[in-house]
PDB file of C-alpha atoms in Angstrom:
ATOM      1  CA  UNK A   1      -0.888 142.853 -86.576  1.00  0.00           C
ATOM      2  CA  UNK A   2      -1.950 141.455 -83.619  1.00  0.00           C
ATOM      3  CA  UNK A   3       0.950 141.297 -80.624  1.00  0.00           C
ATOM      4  CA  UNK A   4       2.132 138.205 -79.078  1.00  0.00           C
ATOM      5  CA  UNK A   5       2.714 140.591 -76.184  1.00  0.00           C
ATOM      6  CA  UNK A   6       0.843 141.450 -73.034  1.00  0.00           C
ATOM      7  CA  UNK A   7      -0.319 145.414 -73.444  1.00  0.00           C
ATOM      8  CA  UNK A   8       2.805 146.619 -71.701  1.00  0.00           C
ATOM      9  CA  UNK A   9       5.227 145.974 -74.373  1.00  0.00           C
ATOM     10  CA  UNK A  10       5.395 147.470 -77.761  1.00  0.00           C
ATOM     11  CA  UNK A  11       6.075 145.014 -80.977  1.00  0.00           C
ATOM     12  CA  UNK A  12       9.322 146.776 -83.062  1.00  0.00           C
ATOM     13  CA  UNK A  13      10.695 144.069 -85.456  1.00  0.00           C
ATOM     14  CA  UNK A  14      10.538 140.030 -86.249  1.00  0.00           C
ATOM     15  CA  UNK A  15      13.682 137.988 -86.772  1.00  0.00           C
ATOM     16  CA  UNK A  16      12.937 136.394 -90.384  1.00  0.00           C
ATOM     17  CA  UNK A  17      15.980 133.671 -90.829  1.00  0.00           C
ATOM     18  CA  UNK A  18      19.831 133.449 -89.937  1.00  0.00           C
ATOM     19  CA  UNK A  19      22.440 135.363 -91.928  1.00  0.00           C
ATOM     20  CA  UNK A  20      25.743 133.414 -92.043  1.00  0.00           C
ATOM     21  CA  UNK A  21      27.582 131.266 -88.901  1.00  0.00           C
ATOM     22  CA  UNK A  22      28.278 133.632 -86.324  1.00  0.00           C
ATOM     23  CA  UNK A  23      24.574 133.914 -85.078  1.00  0.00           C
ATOM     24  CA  UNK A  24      23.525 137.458 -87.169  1.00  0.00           C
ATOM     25  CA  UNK A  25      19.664 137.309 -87.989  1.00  0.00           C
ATOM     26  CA  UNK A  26      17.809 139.296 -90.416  1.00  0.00           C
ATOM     27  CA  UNK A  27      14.993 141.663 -89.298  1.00  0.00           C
ATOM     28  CA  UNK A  28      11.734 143.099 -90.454  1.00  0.00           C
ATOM     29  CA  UNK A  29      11.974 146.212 -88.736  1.00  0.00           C
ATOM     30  CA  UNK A  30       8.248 147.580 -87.747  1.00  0.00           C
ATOM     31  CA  UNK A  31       8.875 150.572 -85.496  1.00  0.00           C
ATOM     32  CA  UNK A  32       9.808 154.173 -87.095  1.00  0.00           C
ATOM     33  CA  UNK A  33      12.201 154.876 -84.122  1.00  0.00           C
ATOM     34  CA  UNK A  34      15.235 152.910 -85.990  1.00  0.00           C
ATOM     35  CA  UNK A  35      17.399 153.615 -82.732  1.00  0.00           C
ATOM     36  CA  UNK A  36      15.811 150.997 -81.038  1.00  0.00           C
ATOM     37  CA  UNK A  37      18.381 148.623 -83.030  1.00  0.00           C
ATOM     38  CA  UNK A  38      21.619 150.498 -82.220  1.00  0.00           C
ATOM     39  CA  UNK A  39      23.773 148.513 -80.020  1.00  0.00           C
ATOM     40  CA  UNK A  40      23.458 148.132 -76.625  1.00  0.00           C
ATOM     41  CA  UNK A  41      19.914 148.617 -77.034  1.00  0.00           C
ATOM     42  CA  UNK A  42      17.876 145.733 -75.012  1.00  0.00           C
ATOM     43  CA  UNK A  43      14.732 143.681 -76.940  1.00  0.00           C
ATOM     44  CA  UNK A  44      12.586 141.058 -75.750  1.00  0.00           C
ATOM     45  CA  UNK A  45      11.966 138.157 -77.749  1.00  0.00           C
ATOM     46  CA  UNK A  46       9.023 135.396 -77.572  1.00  0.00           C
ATOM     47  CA  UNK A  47      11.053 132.420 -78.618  1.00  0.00           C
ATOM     48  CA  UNK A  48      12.778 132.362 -75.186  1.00  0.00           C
ATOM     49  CA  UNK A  49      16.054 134.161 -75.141  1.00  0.00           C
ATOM     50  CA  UNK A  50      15.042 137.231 -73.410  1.00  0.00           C
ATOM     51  CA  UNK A  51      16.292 140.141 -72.814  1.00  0.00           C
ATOM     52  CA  UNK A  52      18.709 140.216 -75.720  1.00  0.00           C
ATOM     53  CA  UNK A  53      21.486 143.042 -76.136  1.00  0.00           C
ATOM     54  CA  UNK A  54      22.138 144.109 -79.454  1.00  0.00           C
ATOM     55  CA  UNK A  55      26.287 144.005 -80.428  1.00  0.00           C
ATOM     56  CA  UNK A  56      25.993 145.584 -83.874  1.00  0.00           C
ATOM     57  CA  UNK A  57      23.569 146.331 -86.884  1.00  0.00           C
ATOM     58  CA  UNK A  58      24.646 146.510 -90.547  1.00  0.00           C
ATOM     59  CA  UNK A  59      22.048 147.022 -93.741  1.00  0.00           C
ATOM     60  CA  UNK A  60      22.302 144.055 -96.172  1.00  0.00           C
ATOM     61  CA  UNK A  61      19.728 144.420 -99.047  1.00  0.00           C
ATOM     62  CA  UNK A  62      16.790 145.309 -98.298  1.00  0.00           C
ATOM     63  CA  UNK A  63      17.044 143.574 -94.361  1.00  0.00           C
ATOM     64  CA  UNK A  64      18.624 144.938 -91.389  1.00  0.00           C
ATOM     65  CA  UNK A  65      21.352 142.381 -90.053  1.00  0.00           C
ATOM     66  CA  UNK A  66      21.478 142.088 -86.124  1.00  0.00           C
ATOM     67  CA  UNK A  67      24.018 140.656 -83.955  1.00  0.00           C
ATOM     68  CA  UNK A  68      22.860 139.636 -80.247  1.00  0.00           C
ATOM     69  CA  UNK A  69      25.558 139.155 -77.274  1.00  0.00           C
ATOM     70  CA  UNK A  70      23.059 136.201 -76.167  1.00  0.00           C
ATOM     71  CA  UNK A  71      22.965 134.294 -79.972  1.00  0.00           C
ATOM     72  CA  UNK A  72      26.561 133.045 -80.649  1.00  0.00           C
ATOM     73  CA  UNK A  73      26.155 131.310 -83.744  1.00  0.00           C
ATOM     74  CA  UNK A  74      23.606 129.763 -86.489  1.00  0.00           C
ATOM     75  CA  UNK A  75      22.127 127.390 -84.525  1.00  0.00           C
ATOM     76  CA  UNK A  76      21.131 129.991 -81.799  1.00  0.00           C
ATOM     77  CA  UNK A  77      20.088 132.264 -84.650  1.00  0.00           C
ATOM     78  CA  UNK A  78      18.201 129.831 -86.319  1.00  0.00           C
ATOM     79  CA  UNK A  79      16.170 128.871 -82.900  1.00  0.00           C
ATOM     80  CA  UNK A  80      15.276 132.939 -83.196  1.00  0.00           C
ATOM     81  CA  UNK A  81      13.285 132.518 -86.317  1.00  0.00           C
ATOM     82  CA  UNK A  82      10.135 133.676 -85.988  1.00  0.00           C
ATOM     83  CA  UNK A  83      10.758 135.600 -83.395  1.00  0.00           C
ATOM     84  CA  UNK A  84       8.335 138.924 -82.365  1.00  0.00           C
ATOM     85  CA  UNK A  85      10.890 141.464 -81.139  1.00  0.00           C
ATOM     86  CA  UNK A  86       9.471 144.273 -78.403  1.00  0.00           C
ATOM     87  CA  UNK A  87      10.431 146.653 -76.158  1.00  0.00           C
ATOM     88  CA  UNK A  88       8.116 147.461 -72.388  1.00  0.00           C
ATOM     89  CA  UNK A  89       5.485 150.793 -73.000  1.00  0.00           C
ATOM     90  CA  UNK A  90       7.505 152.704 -70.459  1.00  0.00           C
ATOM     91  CA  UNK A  91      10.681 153.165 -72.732  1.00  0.00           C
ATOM     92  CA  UNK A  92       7.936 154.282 -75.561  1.00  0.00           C
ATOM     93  CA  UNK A  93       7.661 157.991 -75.545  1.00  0.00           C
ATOM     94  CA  UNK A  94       3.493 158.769 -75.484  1.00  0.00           C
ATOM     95  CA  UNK A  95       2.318 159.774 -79.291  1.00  0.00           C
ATOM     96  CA  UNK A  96       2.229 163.338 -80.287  1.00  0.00           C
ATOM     97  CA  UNK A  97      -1.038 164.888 -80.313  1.00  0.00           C
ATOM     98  CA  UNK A  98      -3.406 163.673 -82.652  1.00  0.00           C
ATOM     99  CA  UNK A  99      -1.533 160.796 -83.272  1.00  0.00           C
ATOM    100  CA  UNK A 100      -2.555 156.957 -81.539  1.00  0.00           C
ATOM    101  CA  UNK A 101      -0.896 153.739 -80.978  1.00  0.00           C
ATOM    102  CA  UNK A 102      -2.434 150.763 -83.270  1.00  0.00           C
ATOM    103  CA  UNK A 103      -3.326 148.488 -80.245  1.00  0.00           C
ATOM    104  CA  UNK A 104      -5.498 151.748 -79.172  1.00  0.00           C
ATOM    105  CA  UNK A 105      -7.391 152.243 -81.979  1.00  0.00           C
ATOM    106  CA  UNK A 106      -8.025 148.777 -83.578  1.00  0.00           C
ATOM    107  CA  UNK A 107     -11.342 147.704 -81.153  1.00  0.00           C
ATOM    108  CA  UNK A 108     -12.781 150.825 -81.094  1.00  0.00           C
ATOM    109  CA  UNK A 109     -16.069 151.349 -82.094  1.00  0.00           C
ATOM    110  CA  UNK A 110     -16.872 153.643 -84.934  1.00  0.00           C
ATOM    111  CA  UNK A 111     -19.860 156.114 -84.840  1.00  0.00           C
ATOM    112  CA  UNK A 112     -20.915 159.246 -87.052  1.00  0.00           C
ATOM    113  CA  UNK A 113     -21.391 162.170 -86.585  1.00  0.00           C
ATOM    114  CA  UNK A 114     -24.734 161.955 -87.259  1.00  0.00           C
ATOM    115  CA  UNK A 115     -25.158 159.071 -84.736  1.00  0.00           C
ATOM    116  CA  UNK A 116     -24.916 156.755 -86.659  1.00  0.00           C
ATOM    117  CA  UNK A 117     -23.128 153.076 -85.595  1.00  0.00           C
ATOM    118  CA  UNK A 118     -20.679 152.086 -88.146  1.00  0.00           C
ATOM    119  CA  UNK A 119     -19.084 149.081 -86.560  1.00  0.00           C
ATOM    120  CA  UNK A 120     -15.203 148.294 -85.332  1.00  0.00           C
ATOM    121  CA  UNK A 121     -11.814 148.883 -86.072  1.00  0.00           C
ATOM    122  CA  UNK A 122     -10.389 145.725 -87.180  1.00  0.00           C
ATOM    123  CA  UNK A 123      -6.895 146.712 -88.583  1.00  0.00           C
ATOM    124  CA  UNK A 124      -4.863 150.183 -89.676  1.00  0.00           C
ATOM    125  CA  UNK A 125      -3.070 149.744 -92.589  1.00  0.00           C
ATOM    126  CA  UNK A 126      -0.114 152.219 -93.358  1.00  0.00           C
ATOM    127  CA  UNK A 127      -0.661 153.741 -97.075  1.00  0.00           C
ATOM    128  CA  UNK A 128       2.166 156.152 -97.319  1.00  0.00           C
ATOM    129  CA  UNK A 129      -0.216 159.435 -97.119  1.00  0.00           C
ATOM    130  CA  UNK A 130      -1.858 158.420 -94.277  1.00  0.00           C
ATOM    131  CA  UNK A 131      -3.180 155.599 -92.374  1.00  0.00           C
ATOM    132  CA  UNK A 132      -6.338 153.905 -93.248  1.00  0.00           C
ATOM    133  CA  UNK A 133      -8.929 152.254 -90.730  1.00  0.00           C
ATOM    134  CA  UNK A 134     -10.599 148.697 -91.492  1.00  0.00           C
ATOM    135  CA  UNK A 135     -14.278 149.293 -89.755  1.00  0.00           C
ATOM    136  CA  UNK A 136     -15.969 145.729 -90.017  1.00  0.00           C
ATOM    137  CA  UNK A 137     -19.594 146.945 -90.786  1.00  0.00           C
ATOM    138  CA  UNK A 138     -22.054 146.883 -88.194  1.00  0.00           C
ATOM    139  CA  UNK A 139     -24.617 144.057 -88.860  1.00  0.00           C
ATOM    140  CA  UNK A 140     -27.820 146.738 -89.512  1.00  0.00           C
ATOM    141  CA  UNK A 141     -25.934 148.195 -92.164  1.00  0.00           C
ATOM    142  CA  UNK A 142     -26.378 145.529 -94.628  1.00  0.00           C
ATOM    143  CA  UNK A 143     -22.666 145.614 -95.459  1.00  0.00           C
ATOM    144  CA  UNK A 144     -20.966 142.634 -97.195  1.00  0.00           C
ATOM    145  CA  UNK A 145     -17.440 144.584 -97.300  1.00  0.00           C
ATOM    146  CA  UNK A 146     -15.391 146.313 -94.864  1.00  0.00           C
ATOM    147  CA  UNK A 147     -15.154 150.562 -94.606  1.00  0.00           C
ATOM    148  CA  UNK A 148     -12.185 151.851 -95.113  1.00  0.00           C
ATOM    149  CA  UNK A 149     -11.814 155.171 -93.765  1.00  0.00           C
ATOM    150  CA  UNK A 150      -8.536 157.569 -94.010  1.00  0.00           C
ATOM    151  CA  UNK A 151      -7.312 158.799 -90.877  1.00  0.00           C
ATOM    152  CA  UNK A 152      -7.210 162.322 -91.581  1.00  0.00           C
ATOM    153  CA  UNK A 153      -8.388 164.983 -89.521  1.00  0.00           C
ATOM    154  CA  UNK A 154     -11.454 166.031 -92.329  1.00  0.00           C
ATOM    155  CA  UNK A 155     -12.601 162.388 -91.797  1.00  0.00           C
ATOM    156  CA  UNK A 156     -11.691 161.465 -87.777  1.00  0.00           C
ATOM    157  CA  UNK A 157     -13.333 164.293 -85.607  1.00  0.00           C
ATOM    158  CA  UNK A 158     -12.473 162.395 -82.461  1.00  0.00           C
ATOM    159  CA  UNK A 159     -10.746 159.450 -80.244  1.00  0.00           C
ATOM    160  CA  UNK A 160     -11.646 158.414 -76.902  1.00  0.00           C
ATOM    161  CA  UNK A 161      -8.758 156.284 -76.171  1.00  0.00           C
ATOM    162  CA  UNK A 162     -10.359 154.946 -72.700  1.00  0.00           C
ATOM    163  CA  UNK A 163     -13.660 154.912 -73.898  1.00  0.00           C
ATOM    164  CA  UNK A 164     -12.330 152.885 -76.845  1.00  0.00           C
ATOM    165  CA  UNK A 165     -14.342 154.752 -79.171  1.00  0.00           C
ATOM    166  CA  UNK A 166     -14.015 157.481 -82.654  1.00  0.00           C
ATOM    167  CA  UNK A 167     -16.604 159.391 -83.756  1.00  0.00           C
ATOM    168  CA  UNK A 168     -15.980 160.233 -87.614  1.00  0.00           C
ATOM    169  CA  UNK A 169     -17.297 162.332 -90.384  1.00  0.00           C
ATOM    170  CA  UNK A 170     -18.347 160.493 -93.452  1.00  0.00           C
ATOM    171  CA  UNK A 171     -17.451 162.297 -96.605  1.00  0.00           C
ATOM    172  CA  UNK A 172     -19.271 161.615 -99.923  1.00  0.00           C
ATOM    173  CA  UNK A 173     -17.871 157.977-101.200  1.00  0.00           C
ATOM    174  CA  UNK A 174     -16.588 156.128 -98.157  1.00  0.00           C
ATOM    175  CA  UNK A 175     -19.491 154.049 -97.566  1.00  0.00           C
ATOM    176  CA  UNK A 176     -19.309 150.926 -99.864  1.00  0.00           C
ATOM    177  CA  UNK A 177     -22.267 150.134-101.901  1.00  0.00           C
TER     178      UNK A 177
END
């Protein structure tokens, strides 16, 4: 997902629509550190009403309901809808070892062990088990599909976060045909 943010920030939810009269909104929550919606937690939004201060949080369904001090009622909620939700990097704890931020790894090119140039992350998709990594082919390969390849330590031998680059071990299947 690309961020509507400027690197600093870190993308944790999206307001999807309204939920009543008195200005709740629902969210799609996309952060795993759920105490980022407790109240008096601060977000920034990109439709405008920034900083917001969260009042109170309540499950409804499948959506988390969230009440702002700054969004009084529907029509305020309604002007939130849409909304990217973030918080700055610095209140982000780092990742724990041999673990990466998405905005770090998608752009980083892809090479084998063997040397050889597979092309760049385009997108990580969360399966459940573990990541996976969208690699659009480099041209010389001849590839008409992207490589997908699981981020798992018997497949990703190493990330150079600066150098924006992951050398990988290819096991038996992973190339597409």
């Amino acid at each position: 997902m690309a961020s509507p943010y400027p690197d600093d920030h870190f993308v944790v939810g999206r307001v999807e629509k309204p939920h009543g009269i008195k200005g709740e909104v629902g969210i799609r929550v996309i952060t795993d550190n759920h105490g980022r919606f407790a109240p008096q937690q601060i977000l920034y939004s990109t439709h405008g009403q920034s900083p917001l201060t969260i009042l109170s949080t309540r499950r409804h369904k499948q959506a988390l309901l969230v009440r702002f001090a700054e969004v009084r009622d529907r029509t305020a909620a309604e002007a939130l809808r849409g909304a990217w939700l973030s918080v700055p990097e610095a209140e982000v704890p780092p990742p724990a070892p041999g673990t990466w931020w998405i905005h770090d790894i998608v752009g980083s090119s892809v090479t084998t062990d063997a040397g050889l140039y597979l092309g760049v992350v385009t997108e990580v998709a969360a399966t459940g088990a573990n990541d996976v990594w969208e690699v659009s082919p480099a041209p010389e390969l001849g590839l008409s599909q992207p490589i997908l390849l699981p981020a798992i330590r018997e497949v990703v031998t190493e990330v150079d976060i600066p150098g924006r680059s992951v050398i990988v071990h290819l096991l038996p299947g992973l190339l597409p045909k």
